[in-house]
CSV table of C-alpha atoms and ligand atoms in Angstrom, one decimal:
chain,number,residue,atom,x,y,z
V,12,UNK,CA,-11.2,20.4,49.2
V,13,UNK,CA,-12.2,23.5,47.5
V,14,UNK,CA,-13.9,22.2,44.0
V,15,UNK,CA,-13.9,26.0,42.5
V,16,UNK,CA,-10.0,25.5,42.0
V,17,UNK,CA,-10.3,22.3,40.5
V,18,UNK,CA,-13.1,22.0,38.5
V,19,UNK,CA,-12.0,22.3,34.9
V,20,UNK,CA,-8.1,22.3,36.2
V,21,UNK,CA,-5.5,21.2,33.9
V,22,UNK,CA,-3.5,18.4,36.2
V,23,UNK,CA,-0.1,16.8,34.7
V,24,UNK,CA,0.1,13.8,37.0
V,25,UNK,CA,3.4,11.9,37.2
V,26,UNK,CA,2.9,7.8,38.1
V,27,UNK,CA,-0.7,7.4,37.1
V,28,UNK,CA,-0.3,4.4,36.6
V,29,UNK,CA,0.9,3.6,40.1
V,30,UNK,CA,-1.1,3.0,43.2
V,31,UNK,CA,-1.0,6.3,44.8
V,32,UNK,CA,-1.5,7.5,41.0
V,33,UNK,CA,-4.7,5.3,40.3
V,34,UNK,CA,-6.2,7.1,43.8
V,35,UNK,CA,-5.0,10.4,42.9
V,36,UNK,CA,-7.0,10.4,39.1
V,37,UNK,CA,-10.1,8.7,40.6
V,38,UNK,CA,-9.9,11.8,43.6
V,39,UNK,CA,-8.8,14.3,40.7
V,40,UNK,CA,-11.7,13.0,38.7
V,41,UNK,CA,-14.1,13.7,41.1
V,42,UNK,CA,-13.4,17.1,42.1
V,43,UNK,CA,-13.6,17.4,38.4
V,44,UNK,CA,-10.1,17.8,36.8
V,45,UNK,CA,-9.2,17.2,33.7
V,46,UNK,CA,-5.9,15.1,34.6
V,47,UNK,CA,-3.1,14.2,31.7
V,48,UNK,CA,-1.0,11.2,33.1
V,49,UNK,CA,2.3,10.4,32.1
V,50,UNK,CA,4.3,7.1,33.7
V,51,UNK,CA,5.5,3.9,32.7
V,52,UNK,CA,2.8,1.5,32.3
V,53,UNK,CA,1.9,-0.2,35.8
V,54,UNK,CA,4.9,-2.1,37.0
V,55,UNK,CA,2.7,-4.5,39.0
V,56,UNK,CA,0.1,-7.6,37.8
V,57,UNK,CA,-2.2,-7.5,38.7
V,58,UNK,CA,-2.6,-3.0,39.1
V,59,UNK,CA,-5.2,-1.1,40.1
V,60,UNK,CA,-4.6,0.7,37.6
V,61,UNK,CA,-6.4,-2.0,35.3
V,62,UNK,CA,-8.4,-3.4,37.7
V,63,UNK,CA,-10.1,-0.5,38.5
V,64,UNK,CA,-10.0,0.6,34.7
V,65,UNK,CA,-8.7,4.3,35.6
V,66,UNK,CA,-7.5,5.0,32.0
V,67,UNK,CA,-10.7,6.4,30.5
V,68,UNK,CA,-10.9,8.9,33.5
V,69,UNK,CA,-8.2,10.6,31.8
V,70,UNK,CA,-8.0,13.6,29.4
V,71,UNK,CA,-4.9,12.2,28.1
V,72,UNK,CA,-2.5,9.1,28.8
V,73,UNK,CA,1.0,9.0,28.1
V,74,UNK,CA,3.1,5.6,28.8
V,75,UNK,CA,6.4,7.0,29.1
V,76,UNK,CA,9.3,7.3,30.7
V,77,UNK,CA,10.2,10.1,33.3
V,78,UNK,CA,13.7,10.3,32.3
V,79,UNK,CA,13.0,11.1,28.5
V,80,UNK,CA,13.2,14.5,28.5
V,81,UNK,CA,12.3,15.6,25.5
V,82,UNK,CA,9.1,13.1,25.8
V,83,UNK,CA,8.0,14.3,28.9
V,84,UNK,CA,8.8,18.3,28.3
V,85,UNK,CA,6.4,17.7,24.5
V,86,UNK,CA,3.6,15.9,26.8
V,87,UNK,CA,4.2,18.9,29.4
V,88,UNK,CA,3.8,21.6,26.2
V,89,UNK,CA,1.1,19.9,24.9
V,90,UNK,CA,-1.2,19.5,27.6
V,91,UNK,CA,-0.4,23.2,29.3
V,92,UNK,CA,-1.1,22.2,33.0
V,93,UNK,CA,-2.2,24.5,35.5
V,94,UNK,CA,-0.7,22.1,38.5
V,95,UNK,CA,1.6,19.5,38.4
V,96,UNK,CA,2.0,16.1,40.6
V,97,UNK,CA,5.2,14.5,40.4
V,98,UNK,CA,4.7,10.5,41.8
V,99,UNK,CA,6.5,8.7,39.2
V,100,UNK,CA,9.4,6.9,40.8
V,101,UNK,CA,11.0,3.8,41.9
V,102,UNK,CA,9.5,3.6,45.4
V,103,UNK,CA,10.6,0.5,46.6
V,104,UNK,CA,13.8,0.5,49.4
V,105,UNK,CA,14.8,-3.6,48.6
V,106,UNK,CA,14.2,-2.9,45.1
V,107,UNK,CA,16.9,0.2,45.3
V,108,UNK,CA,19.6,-2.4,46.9
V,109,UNK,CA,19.1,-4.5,43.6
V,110,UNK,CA,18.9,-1.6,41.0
V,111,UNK,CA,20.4,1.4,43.1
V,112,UNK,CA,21.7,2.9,39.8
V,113,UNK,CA,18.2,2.7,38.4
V,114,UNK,CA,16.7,4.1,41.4
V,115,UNK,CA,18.7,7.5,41.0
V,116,UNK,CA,18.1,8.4,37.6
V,117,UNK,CA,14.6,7.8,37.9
V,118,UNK,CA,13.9,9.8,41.3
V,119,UNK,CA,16.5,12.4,41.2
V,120,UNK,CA,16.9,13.2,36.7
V,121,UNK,CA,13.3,12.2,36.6
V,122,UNK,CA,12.7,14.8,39.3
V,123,UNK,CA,15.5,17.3,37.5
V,124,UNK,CA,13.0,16.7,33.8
V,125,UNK,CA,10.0,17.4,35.6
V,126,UNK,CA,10.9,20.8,37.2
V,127,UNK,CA,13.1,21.3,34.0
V,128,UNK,CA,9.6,20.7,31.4
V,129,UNK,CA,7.4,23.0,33.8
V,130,UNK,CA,10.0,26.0,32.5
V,131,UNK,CA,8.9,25.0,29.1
V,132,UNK,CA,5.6,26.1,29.8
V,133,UNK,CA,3.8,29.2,31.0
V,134,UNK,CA,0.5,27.6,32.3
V,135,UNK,CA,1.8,25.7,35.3
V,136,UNK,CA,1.3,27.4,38.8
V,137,UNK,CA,1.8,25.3,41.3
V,138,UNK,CA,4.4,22.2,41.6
V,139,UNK,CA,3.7,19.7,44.3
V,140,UNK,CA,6.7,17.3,44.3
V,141,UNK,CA,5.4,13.9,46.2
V,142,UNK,CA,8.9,12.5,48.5
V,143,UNK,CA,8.8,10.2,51.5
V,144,UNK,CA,9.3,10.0,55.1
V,145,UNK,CA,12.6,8.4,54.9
V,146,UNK,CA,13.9,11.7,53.4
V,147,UNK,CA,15.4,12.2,56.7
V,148,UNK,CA,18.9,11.6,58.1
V,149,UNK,CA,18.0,8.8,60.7
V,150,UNK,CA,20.0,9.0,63.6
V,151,UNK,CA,17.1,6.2,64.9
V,152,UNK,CA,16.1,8.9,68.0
V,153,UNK,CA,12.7,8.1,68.1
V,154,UNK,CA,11.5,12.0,67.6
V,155,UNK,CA,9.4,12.4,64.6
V,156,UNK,CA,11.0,14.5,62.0
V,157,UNK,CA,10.2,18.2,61.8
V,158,UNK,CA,10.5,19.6,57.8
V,159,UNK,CA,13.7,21.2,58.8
V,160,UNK,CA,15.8,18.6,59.6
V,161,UNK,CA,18.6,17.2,58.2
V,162,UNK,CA,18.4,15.2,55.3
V,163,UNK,CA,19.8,12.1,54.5
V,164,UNK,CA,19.4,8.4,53.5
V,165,UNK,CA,21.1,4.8,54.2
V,166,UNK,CA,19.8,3.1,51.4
V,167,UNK,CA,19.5,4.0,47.7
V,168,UNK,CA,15.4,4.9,47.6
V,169,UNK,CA,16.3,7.1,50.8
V,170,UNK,CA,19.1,9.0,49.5
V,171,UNK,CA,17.4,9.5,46.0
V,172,UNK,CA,14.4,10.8,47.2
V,173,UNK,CA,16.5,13.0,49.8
V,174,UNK,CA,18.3,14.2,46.6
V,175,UNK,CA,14.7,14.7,44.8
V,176,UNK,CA,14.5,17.3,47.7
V,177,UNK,CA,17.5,19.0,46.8
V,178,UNK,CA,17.0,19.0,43.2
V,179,UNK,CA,13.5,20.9,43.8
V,180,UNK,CA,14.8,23.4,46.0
V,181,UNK,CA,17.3,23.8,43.7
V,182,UNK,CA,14.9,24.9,41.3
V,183,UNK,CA,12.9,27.0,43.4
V,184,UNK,CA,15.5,28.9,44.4
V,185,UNK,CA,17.4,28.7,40.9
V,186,UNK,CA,14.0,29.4,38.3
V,187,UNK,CA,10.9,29.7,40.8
V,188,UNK,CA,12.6,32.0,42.9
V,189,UNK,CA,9.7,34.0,45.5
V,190,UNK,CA,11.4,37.2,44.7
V,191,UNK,CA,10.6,37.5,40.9
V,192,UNK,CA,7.4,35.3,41.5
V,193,UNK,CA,5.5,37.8,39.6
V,194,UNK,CA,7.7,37.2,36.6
V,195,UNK,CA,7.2,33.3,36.4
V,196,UNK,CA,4.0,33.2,38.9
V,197,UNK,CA,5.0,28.8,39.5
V,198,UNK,CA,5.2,27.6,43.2
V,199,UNK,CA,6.7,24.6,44.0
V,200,UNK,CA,6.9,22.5,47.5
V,201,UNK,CA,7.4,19.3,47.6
V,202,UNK,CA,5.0,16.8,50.2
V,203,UNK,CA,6.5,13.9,52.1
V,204,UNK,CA,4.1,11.1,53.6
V,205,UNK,CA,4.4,8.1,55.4
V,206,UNK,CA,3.6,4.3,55.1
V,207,UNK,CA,0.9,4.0,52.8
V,208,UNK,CA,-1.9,1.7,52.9
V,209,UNK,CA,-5.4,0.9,51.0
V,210,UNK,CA,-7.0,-1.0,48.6
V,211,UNK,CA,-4.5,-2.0,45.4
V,212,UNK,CA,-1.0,-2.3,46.2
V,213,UNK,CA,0.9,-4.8,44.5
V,214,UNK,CA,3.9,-3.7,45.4
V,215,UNK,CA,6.4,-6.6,46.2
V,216,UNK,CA,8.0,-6.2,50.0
V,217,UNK,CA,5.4,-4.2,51.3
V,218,UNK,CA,4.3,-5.2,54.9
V,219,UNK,CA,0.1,-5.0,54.1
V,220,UNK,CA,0.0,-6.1,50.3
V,221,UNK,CA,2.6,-8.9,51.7
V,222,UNK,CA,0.0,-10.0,54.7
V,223,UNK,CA,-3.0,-9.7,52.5
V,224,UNK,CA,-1.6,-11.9,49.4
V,225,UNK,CA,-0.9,-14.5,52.2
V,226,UNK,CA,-4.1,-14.3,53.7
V,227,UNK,CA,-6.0,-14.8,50.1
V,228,UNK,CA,-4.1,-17.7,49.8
V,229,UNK,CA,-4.7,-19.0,53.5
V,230,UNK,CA,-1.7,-19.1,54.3
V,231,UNK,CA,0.6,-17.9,57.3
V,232,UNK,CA,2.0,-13.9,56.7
V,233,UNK,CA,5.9,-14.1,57.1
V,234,UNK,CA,6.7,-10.9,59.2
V,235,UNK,CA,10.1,-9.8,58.7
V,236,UNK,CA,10.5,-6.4,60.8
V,237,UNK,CA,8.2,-7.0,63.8
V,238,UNK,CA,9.8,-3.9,66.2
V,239,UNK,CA,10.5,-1.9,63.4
V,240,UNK,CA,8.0,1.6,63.7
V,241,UNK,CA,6.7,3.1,60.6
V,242,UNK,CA,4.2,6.2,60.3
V,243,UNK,CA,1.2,4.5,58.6
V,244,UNK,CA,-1.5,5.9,57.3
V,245,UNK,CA,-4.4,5.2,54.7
V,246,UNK,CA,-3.5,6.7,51.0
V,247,UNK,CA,-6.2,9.0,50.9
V,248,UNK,CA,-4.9,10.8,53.7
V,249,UNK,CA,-1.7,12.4,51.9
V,250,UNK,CA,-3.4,12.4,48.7
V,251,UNK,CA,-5.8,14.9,50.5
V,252,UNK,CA,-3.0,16.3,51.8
V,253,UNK,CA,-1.0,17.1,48.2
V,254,UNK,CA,-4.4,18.1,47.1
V,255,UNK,CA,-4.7,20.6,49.9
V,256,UNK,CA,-1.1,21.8,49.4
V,257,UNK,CA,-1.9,22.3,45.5
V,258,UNK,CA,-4.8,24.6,46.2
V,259,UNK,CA,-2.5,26.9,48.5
V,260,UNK,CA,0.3,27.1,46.1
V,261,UNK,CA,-2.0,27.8,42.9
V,262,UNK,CA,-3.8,30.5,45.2
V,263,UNK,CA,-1.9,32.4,47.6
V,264,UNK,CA,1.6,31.0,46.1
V,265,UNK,CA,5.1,31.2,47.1
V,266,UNK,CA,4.2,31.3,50.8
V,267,UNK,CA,3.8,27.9,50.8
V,268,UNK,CA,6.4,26.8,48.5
V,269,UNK,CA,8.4,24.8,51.3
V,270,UNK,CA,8.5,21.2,52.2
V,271,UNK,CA,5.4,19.2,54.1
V,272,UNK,CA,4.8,16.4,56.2
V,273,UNK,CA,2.0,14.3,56.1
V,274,UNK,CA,1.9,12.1,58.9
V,275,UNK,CA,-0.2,10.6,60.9
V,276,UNK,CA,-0.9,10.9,64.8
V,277,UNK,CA,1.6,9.7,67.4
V,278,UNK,CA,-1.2,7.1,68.2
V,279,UNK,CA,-0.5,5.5,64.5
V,280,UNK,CA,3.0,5.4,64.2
V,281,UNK,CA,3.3,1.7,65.6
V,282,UNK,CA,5.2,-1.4,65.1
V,283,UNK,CA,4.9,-3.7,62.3
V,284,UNK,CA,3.7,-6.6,64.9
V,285,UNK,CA,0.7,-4.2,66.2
V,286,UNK,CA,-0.2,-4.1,62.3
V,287,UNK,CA,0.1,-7.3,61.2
V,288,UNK,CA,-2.1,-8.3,64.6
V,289,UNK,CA,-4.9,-5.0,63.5
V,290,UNK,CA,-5.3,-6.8,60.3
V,291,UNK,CA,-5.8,-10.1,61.2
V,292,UNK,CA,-8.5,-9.0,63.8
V,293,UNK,CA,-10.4,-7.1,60.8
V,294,UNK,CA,-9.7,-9.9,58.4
V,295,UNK,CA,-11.2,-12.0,61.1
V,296,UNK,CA,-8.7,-15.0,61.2
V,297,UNK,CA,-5.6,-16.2,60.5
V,298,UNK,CA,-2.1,-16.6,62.0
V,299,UNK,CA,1.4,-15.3,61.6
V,300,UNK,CA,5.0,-16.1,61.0
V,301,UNK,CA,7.3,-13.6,62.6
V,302,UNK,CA,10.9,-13.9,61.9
V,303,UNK,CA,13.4,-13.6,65.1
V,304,UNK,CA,16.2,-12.6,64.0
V,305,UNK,CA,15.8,-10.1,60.6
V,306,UNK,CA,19.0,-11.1,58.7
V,307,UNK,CA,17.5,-8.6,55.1
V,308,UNK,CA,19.5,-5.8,54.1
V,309,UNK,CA,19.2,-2.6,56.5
V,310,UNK,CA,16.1,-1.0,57.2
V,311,UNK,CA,15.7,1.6,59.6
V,312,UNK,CA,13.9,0.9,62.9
V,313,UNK,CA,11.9,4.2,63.9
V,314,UNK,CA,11.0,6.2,61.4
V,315,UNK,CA,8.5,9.2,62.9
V,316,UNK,CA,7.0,12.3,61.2
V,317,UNK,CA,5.9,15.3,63.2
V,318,UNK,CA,2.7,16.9,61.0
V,319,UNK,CA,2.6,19.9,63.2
V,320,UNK,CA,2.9,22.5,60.3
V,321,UNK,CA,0.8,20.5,57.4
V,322,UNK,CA,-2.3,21.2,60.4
V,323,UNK,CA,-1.4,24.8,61.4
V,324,UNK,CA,-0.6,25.9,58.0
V,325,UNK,CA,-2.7,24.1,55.6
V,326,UNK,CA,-5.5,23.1,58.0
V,327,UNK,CA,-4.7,19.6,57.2
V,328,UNK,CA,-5.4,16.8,59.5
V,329,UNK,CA,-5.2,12.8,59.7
V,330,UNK,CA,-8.9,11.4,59.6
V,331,UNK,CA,-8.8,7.7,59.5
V,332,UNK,CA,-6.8,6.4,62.4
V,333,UNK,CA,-5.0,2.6,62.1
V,334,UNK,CA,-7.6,0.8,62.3
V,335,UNK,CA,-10.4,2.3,60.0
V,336,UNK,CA,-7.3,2.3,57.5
V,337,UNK,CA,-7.1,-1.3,57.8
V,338,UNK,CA,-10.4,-2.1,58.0
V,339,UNK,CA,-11.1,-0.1,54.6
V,340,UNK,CA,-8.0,-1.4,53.1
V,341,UNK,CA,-9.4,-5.0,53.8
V,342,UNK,CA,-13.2,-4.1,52.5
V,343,UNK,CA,-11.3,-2.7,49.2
V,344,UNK,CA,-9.5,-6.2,48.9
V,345,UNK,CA,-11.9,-8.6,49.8
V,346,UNK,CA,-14.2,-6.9,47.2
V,347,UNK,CA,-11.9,-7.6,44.5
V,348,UNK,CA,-11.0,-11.0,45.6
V,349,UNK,CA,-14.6,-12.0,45.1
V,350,UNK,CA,-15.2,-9.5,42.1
V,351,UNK,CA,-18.3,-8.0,43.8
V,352,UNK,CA,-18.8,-5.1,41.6
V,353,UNK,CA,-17.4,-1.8,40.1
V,354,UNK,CA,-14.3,-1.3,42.0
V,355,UNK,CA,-14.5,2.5,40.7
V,356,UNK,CA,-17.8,2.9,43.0
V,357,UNK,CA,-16.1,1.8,45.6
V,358,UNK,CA,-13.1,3.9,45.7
V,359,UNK,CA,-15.8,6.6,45.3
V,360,UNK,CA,-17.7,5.3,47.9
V,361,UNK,CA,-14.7,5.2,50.3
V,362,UNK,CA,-13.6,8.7,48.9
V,363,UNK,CA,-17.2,10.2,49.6
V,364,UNK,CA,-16.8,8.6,53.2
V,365,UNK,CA,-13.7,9.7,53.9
V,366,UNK,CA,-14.4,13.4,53.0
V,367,UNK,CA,-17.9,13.1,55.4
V,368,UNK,CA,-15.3,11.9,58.2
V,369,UNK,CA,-13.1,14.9,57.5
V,370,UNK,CA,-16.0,17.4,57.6
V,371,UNK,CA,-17.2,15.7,60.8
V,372,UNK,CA,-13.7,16.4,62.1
V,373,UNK,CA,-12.8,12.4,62.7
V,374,UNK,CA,-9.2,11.6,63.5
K,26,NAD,N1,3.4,3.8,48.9
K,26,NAD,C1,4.0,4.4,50.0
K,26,NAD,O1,4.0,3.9,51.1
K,26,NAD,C2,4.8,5.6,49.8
K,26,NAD,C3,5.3,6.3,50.9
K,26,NAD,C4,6.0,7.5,50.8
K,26,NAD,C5,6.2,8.0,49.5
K,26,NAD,N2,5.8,7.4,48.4
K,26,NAD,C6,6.0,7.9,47.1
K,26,NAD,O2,4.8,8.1,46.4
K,26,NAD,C7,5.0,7.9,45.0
K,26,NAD,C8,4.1,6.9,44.4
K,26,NAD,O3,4.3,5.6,45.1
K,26,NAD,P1,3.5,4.3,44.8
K,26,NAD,O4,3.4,3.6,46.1
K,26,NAD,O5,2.2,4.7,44.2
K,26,NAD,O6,4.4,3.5,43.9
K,26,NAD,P2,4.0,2.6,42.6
K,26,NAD,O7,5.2,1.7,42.3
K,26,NAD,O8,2.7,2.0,42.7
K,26,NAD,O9,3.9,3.7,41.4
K,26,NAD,C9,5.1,4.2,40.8
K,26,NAD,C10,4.7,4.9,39.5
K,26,NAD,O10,5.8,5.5,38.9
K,26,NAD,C11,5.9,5.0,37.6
K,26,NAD,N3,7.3,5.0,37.2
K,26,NAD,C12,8.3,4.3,37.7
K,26,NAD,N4,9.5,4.6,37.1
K,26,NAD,C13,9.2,5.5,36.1
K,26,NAD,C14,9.9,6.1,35.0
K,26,NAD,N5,11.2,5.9,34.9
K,26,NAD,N6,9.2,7.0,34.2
K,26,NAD,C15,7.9,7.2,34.4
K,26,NAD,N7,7.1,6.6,35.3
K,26,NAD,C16,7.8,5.7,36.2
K,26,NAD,C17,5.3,3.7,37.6
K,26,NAD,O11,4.9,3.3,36.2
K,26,NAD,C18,4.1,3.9,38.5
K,26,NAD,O12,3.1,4.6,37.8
K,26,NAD,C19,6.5,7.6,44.8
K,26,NAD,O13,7.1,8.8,44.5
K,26,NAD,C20,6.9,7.1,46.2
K,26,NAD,O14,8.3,7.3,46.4
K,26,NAD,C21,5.1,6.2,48.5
């Protein structure tokens, strides 16, 4: 990361209070932003969020809501941002089944209000809009996705963040248009990752937080998906990768305004059995329950990203493979379990080691 462009930046960070959020301020922090969040408060208890106490690492914290326009677009005005994150959403594909009405207003209008307040200011340069993987349509071939394919969704979450896409390029091409760049001088791409892992997720149906709380508790992880193959990766890994996108937009502009993948290696796109066996074998004991027959609602069963461009264009690569994402994931947690210190110095600590691995070129 190039700490010239963000030192004394103006962030506006969407879902601060979220778990890729809470990594993003302590990372902004660091390079020395001064970050403005604006989400709901933390929809999870415990969060790291609070745990971690990220709140006074902020310049300024808004608990609202993404879909309150006139909220968001006075925060926006106030604060002036230079960049803008947008994370705030309702990530969760079960969840979506259950409150698929809910899901879309929040990730596509939310997405809609955020692009819509950065035209209410002059200040904003660069707009990295944070998707997913399962953007994609999913025709289950078991080729990782290239940024050009089609897009698509089964369930609710997939087909609102699919629609998040359309809604940005929408924009760019509507407001944020390359052609009078120098009139409005904002570039926007939005940045799709995979499977995220690390220390403080709380999130409900989520294969590691799932295994982890059962392991606390001693007792046996129910694994619902075993064959089902997911792109995993350790959340510092597209949060260096939004980062890195960021600093291309705010300096060289529209010629990265497009969409990005952040994927892992083909070596870490891998079952959910091969996880749920890595973790027990850093955890160092502990058995499993793995369902036969998955009778949940549908899930897809390959889901692949190809991150060919993010590393010839941005110069971004993967740096933790599976295992060291587990194995820091696990450190993170069993440090909070038994409240060994400042959980802040150690998602600094893991955020100064992971930067030293990228340096040294470790994949
Ligand atoms: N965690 C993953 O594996 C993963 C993978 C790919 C993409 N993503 C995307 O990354 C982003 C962050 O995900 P996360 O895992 O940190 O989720 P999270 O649930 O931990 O955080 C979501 C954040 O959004 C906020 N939020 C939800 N609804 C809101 C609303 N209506 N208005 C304002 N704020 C609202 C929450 O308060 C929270 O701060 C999401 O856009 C998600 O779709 C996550």
């Amino acid at each position: 990361m190039n700490h010239a462009v963000w030192s004394g930046r103006r962030v506006f960070l969407t879902g601060h209070t979220g778990f890729k959020g809470s990594w993003m301020v302590a990372y902004l922090k660091r390079l020395g932003a001064e970050v403005t969040g604006y989400s709901l408060a933390p929809l999870t208890d415990p969060s790291l969020f609070i745990e971690a106490n990220i709140q006074p690492l902020l310049a300024n914290h808004h608990l609202a809501d993404v879909e309150d326009l006139a909220t968001l677009k006075k925060a926006m005005q106030e604060s002036r941002p230079e960049i803008v994150f947008h994370m705030a959403a309702q990530p969760l594909v079960r969840e979506s089944y259950v409150k698929p009405i809910e899901t879309f207003r929040t990730n596509v209008l939310g997405t809609a209000n955020v692009l819509e307040s950065v035209r209410a200011v002059d200040t904003v340069r660069a707009v990295v809009n944070v998707t997913t993987d399962k953007v994609y349509e999913n025709p289950e071939h078991a080729k990782p996705f290239l940024e050009d394919e089609k897009l698509g969704g089964y369930d609710p979450y997939s087909a609102s963040k699919a629609c998040s896409e359309i809604v940005t390029a929408a924009y760019r091409q509507s407001f944020f248009n390359a052609a009078s760049y120098r009139e409005h001088k904002v570039a926007v791409a939005s940045a799709r990752a995979g499977n995220v892992i690390g220390g403080g997720d709380w999130s409900p149906d989520r294969l590691v937080p799932d295994l982890l709380k059962a392991l606390l508790k001693d007792e046996k992880p129910l694994i619902r998906n075993p064959v089902a193959v997911r792109p995993w990766q350790h959340v510092l890994e597209p949060i260096s990768g939004y980062l890195n996108l960021a600093e291309k937009l705010f300096q060289e502009g529209p010629a990265f305004a497009e969409p990005f993948n952040f994927g892992p290696d083909a070596s870490d796109m891998q079952p959910v059995l091969k996880v749920a066996e890595l973790i027990l074998e850093v955890w160092g004991k502990g058995e499993l329950n793995v369902q036969k027959s998955p009778n949940g609602p549908h899930e897809a069963g390959a889901l692949l990203l190809d991150n060919t461009k993010a590393k010839k264009r941005l110069h971004w690569h993967p740096v933790w493979n599976l295992k060291t994402a587990l194995a820091r994931t696990v450190e993170w947690t069993q440090h909070w379990h038994q409240a060994k210190g400042n959980l802040m110095d150690l998602m600094s600590h893991q955020i100064a080691q992971y930067e030293k691995d990228a340096s040294n070129g470790r994949g």
